Short mmCIF file of C-alpha atoms and ligand atoms in Angstrom, two decimals:
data_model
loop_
_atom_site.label_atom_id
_atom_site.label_comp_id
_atom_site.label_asym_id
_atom_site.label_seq_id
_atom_site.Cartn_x
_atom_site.Cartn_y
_atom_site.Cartn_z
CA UNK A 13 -49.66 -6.73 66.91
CA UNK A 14 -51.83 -5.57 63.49
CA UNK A 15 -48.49 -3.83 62.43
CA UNK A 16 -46.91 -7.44 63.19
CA UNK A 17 -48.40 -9.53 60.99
CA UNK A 18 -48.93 -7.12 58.40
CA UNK A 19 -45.63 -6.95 58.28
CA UNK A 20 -45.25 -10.87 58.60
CA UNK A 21 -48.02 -11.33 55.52
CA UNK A 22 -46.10 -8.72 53.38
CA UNK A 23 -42.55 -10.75 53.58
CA UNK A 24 -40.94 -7.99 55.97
CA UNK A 25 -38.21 -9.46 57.61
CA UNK A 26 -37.16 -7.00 59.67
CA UNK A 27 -40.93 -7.37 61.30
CA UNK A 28 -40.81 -11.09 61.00
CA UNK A 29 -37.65 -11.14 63.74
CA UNK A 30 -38.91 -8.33 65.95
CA UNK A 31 -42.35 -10.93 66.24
CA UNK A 32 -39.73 -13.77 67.00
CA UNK A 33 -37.64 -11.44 69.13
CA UNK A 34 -41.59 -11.28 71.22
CA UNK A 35 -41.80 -14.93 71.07
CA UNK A 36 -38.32 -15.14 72.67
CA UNK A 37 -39.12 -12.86 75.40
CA UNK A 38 -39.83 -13.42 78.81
CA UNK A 39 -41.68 -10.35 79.75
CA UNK A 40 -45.34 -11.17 79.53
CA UNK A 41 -46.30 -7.78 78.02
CA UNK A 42 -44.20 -9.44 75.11
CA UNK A 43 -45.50 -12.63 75.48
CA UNK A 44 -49.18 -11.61 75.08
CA UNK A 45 -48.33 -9.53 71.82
CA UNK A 46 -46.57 -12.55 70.35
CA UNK A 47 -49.56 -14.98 71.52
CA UNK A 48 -51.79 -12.62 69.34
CA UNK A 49 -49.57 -12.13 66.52
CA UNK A 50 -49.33 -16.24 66.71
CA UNK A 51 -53.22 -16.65 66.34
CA UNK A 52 -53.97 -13.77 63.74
CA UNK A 53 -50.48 -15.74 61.36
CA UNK A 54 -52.22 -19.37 62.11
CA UNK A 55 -54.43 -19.42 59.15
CA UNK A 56 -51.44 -18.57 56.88
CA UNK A 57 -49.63 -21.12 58.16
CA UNK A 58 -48.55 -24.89 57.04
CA UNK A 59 -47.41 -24.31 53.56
CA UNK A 60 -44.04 -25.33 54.05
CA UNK A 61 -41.92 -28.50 54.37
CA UNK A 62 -40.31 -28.70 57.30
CA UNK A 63 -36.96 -30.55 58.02
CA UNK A 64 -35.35 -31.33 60.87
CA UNK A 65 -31.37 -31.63 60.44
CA UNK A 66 -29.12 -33.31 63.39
CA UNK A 67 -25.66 -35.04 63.61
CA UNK A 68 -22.90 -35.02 66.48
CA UNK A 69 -20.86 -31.43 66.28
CA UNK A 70 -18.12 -31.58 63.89
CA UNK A 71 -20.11 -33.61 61.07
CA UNK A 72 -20.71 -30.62 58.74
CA UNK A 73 -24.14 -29.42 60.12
CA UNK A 74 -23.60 -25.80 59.20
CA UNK A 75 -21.58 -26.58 56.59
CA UNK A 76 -24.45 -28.47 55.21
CA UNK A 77 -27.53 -25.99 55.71
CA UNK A 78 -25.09 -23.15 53.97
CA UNK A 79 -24.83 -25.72 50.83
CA UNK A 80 -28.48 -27.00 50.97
CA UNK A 81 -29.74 -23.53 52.05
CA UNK A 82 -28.22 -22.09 48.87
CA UNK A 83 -29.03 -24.64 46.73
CA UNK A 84 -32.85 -24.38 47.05
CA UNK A 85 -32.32 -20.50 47.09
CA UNK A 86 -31.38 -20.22 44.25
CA UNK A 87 -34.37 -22.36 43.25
CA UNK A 88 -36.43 -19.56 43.93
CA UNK A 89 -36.89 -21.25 47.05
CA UNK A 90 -37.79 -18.99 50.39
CA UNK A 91 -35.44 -20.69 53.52
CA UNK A 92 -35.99 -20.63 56.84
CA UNK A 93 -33.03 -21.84 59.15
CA UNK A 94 -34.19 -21.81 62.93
CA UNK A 95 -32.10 -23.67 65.68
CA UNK A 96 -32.88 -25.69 69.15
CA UNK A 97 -29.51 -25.37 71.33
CA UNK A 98 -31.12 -25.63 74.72
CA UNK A 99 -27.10 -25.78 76.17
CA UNK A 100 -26.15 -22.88 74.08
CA UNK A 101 -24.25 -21.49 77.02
CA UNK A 102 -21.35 -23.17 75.95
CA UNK A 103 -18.31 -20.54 75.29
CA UNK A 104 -19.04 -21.75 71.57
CA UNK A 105 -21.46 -19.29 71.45
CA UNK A 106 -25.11 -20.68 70.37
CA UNK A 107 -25.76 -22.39 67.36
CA UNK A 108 -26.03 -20.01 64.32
CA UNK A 109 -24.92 -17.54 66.25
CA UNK A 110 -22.01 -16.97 64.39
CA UNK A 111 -23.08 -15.71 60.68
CA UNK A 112 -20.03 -16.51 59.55
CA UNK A 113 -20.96 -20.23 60.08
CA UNK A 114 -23.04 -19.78 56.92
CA UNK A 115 -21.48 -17.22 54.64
CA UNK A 116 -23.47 -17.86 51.59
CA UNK A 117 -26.78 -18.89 53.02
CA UNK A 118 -26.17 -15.29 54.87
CA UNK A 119 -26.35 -13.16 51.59
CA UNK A 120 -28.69 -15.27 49.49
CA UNK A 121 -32.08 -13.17 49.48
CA UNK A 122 -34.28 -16.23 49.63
CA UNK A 123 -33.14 -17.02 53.20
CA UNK A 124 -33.98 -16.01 56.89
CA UNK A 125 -31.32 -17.66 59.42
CA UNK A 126 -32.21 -17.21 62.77
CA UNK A 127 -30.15 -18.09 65.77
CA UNK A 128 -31.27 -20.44 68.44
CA UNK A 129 -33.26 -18.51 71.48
CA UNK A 130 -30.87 -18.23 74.51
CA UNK A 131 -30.40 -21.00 76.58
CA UNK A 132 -33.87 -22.12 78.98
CA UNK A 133 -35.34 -25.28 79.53
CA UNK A 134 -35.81 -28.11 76.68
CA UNK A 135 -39.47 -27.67 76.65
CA UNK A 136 -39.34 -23.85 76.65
CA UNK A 137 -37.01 -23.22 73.93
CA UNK A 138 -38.75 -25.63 71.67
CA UNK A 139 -41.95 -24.39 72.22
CA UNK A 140 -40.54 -20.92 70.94
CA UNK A 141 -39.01 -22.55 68.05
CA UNK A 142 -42.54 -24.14 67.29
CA UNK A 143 -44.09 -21.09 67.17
CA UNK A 144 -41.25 -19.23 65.29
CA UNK A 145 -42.33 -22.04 62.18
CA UNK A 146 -45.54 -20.29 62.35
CA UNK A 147 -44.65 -16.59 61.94
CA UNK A 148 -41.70 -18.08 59.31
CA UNK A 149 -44.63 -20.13 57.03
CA UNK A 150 -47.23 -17.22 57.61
CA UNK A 151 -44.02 -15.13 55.82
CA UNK A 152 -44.18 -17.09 53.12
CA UNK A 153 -41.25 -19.46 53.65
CA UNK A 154 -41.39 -22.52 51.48
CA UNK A 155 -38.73 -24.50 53.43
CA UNK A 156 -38.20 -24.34 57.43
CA UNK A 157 -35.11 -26.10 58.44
CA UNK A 158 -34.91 -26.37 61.93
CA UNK A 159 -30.64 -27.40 63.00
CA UNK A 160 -30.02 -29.39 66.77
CA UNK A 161 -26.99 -30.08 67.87
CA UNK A 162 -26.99 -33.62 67.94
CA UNK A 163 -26.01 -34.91 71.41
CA UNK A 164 -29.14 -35.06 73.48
CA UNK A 165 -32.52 -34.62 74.12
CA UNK A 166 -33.18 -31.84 71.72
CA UNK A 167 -33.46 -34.35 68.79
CA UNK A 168 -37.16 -35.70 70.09
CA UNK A 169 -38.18 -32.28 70.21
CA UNK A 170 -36.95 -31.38 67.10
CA UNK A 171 -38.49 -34.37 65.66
CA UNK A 172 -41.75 -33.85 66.87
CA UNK A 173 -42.11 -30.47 65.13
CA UNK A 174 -41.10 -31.09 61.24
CA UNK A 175 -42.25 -33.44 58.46
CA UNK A 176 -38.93 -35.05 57.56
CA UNK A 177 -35.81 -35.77 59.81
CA UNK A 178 -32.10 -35.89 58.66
CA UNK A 179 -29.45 -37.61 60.30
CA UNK A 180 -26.40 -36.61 58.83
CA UNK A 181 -23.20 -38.60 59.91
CA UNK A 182 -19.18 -39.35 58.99
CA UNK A 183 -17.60 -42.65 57.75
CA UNK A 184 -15.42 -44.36 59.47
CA UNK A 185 -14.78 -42.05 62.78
CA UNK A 186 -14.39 -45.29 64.71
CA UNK A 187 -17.31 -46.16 66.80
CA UNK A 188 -19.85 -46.93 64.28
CA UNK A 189 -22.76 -45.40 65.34
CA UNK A 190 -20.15 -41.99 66.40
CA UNK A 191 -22.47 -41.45 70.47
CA UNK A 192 -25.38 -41.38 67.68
CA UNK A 193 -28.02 -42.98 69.70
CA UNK A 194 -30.02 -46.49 68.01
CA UNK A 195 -33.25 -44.03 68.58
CA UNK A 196 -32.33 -41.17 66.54
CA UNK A 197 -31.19 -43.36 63.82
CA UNK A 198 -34.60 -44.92 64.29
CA UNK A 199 -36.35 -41.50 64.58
CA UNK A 200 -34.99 -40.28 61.20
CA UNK A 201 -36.30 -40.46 57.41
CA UNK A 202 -32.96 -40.79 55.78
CA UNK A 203 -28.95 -40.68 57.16
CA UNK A 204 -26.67 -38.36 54.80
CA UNK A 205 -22.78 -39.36 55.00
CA UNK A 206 -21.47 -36.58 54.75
CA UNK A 207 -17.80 -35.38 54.05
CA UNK A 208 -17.75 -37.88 50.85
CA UNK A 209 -14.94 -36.06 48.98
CA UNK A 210 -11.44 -36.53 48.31
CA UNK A 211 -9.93 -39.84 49.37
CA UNK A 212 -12.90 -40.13 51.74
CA UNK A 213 -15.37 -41.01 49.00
CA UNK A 214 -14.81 -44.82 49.18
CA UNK A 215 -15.06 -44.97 52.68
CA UNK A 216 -18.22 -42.80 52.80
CA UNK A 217 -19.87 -45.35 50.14
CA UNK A 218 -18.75 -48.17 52.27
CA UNK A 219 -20.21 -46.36 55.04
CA UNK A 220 -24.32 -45.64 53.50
CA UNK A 221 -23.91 -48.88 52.37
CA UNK A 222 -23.62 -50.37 56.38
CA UNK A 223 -26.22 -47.71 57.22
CA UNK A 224 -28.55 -48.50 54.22
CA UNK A 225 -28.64 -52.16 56.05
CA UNK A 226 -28.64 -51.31 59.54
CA UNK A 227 -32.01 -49.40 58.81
CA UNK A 228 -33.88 -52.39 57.34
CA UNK A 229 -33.80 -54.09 60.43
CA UNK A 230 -35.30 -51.08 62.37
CA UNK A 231 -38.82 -51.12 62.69
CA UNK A 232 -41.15 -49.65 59.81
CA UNK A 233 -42.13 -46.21 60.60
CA UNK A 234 -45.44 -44.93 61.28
CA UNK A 235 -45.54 -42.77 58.29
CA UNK A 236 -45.41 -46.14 56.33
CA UNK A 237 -41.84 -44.81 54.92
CA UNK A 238 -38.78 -46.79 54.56
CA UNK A 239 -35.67 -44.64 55.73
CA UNK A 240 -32.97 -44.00 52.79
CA UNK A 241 -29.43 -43.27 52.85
CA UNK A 242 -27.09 -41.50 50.64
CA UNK A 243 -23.60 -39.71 50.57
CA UNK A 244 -22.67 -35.77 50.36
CA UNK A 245 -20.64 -33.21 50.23
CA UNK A 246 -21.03 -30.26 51.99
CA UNK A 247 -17.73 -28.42 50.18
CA UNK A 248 -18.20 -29.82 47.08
CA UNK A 249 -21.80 -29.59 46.18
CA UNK A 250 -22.31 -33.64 45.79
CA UNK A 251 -25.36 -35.51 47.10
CA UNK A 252 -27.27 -32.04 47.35
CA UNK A 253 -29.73 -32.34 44.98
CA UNK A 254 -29.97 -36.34 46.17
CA UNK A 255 -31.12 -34.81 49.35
CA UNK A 256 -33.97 -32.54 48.44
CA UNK A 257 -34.91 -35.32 45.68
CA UNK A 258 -35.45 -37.41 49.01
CA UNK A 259 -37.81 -34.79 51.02
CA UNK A 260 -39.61 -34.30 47.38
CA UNK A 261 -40.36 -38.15 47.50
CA UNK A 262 -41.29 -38.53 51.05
CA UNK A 263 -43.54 -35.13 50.91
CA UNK A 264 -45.16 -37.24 48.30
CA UNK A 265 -45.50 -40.19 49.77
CA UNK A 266 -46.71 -39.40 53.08
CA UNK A 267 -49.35 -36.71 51.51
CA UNK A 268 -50.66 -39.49 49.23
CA UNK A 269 -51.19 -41.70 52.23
CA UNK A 270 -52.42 -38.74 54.35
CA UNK A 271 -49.53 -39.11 57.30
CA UNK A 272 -48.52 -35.89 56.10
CA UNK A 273 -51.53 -34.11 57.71
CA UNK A 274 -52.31 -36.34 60.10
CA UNK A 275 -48.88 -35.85 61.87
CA UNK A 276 -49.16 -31.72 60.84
CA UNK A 277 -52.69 -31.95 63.39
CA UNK A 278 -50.69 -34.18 66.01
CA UNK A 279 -47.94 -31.52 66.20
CA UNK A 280 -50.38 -28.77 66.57
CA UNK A 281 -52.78 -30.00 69.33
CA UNK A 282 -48.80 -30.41 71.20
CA UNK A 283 -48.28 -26.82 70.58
CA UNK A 284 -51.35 -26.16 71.90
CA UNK A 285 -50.61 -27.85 74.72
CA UNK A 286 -47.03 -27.23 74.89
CA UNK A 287 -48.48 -23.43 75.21
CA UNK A 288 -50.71 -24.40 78.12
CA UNK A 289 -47.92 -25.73 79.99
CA UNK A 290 -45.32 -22.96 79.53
CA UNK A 291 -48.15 -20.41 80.42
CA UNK A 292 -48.79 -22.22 83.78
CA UNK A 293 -45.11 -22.63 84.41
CA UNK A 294 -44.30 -18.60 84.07
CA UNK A 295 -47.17 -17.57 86.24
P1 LIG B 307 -21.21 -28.74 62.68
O1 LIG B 307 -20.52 -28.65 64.00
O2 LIG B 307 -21.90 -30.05 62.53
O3 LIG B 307 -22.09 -27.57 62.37
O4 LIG B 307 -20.05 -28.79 61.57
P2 LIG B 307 -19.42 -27.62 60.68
O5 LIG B 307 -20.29 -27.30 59.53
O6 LIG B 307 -18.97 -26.50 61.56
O7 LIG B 307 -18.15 -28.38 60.06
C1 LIG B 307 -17.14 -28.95 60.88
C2 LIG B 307 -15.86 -29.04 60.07
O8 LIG B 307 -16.02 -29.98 59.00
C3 LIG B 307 -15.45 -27.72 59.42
O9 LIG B 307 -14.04 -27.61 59.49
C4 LIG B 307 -15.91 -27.86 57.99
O10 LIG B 307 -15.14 -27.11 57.09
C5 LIG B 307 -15.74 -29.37 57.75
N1 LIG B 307 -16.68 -29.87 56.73
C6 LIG B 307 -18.03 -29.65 56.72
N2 LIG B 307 -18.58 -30.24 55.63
C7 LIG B 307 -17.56 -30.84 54.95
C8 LIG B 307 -17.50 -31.60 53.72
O11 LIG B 307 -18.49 -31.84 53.03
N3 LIG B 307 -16.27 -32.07 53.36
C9 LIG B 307 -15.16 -31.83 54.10
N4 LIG B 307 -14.01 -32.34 53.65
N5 LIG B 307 -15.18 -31.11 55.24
C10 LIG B 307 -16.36 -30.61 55.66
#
């Protein structure tokens, strides 16, 4: 375990997987090295912005994270890419599974993309992917996104373990709200059109502007934050920087009015719990 988060402190990433790889495990030899490794990277932890990214398959998810990935890489930013696929059995293969998904995010130095644990119960494999954040922040990480796949349950989870929450969606693919439930449009801190290139660019502005109205008449959040909308381009390069200038202002906002660290405690006491739970359940 000492080797472990030596390793972890000193931006090894080779050591920061095979700690994951213990998280991941099942064996409780494993799961009691990874419990301590957890505590002893705990005080490291935090300094990171976390964001959750969802959307229905097809909408340009990976497409996305390679673009937005890449772009804050080469910011000198350090980026984490972690996955919850709790129906990753699908012949598909699991989410970020397949490198080749994200061929530039793959070969930038600044980033760490780790693919989703094998499939196991919701609660399970998020509880894993809370506790990967950990090890990835104690590494030094400066920006944790954490991919779902958009067509169940795993958005809640996913939501209740990072800061800021991105719906990404397409214009006009029919139904408007595209099997997107009403609560994860009202769960997230700003809806991304994405795919607004070439003759779709008029439709895609058409499209945020629909969205941009439909969220006024949700609810106001708890973090006191007003949900934006924008358009991008996941080939192209478009709307990228829009979308980081977004997390920038809400990271902002919600530290100034102190929802930033009062959610950061919430999610932690869940982990805590979360922990409990699993523990009980695997004896
Ligand atoms: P995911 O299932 O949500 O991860 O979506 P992918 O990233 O695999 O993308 C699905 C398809 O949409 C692929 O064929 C991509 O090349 C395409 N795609 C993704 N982003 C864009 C974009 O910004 N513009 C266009 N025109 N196509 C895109």
């Amino acid at each position: 375990a000492e080797e472990l988060v030596e390793g972890i402190h000193n931006q090894n990433i080779s050591l920061l997987s095979k700690a994951i790889t213990l998280i991941e495990s099942t064996l409780s030899s494993d799961q009691e090295i990874a419990q301590e490794v957890i505590e002893k990277c705990l005080p490291q932890s935090g300094n990171s912005i976390r964001i959750g990214i969802t959307g229905v398959p097809g909408v340009g998810k990976s497409s996305f994270i390679d673009t937005f990935g890449s772009y804050l890489g080469n910011q000198g930013k350090r980026v984490a890419v972690l996955a919850i696929d709790p129906s990753s059995e699908r012949s598909k293969g699991s989410i970020l599974g397949d490198k080749t998904r994200m061929e530039q995010l793959t070969v930038n130095q600044n980033a760490f993309i780790r693919p989703s644990p094998s499939a196991g119960s919701l609660g399970g494999v998020a509880q894993k992917t809370r506790e990967s954040i950990i090890l990835c922040e104690a590494a030094g990480f400066d920006v944790i996104i954490v991919e779902t796949v958009g067509v169940g349950q795993s958005e809640t989870a996913v939501h209740s373990m990072v800061d800021f929450f991105l719906l990404l969606m397409l214009s006009g693919a029919g139904d408007e709200l595209q099997g997107i439930k009403r609560g994860i449009m009202e769960m997230c801190d700003s809806i991304f059109i994405n795919k607004a290139d070439g003759d779709n660019i008029n439709n895609a502005t058409r499209a945020q502007a629909e969205y941009k109205n439909a969220l006024h008449l949700f609810p106001p959040s708890p973090s006191g934050w007003t949900a934006t909308s924008g358009t991008c381009s996941a080939h192209e390069g478009t709307g990228i920087d829009k979308v980081w200038e977004t997390v920038s202002e809400y990271e902002q906002f919600t530290k100034a009015n102190q929802y930033f660290n009062q959610r950061r405690q919430e999610q932690e006491v869940m982990r805590f719990y979360q922990h409990l739970e699993e523990e009980i359940k695997s004896r």
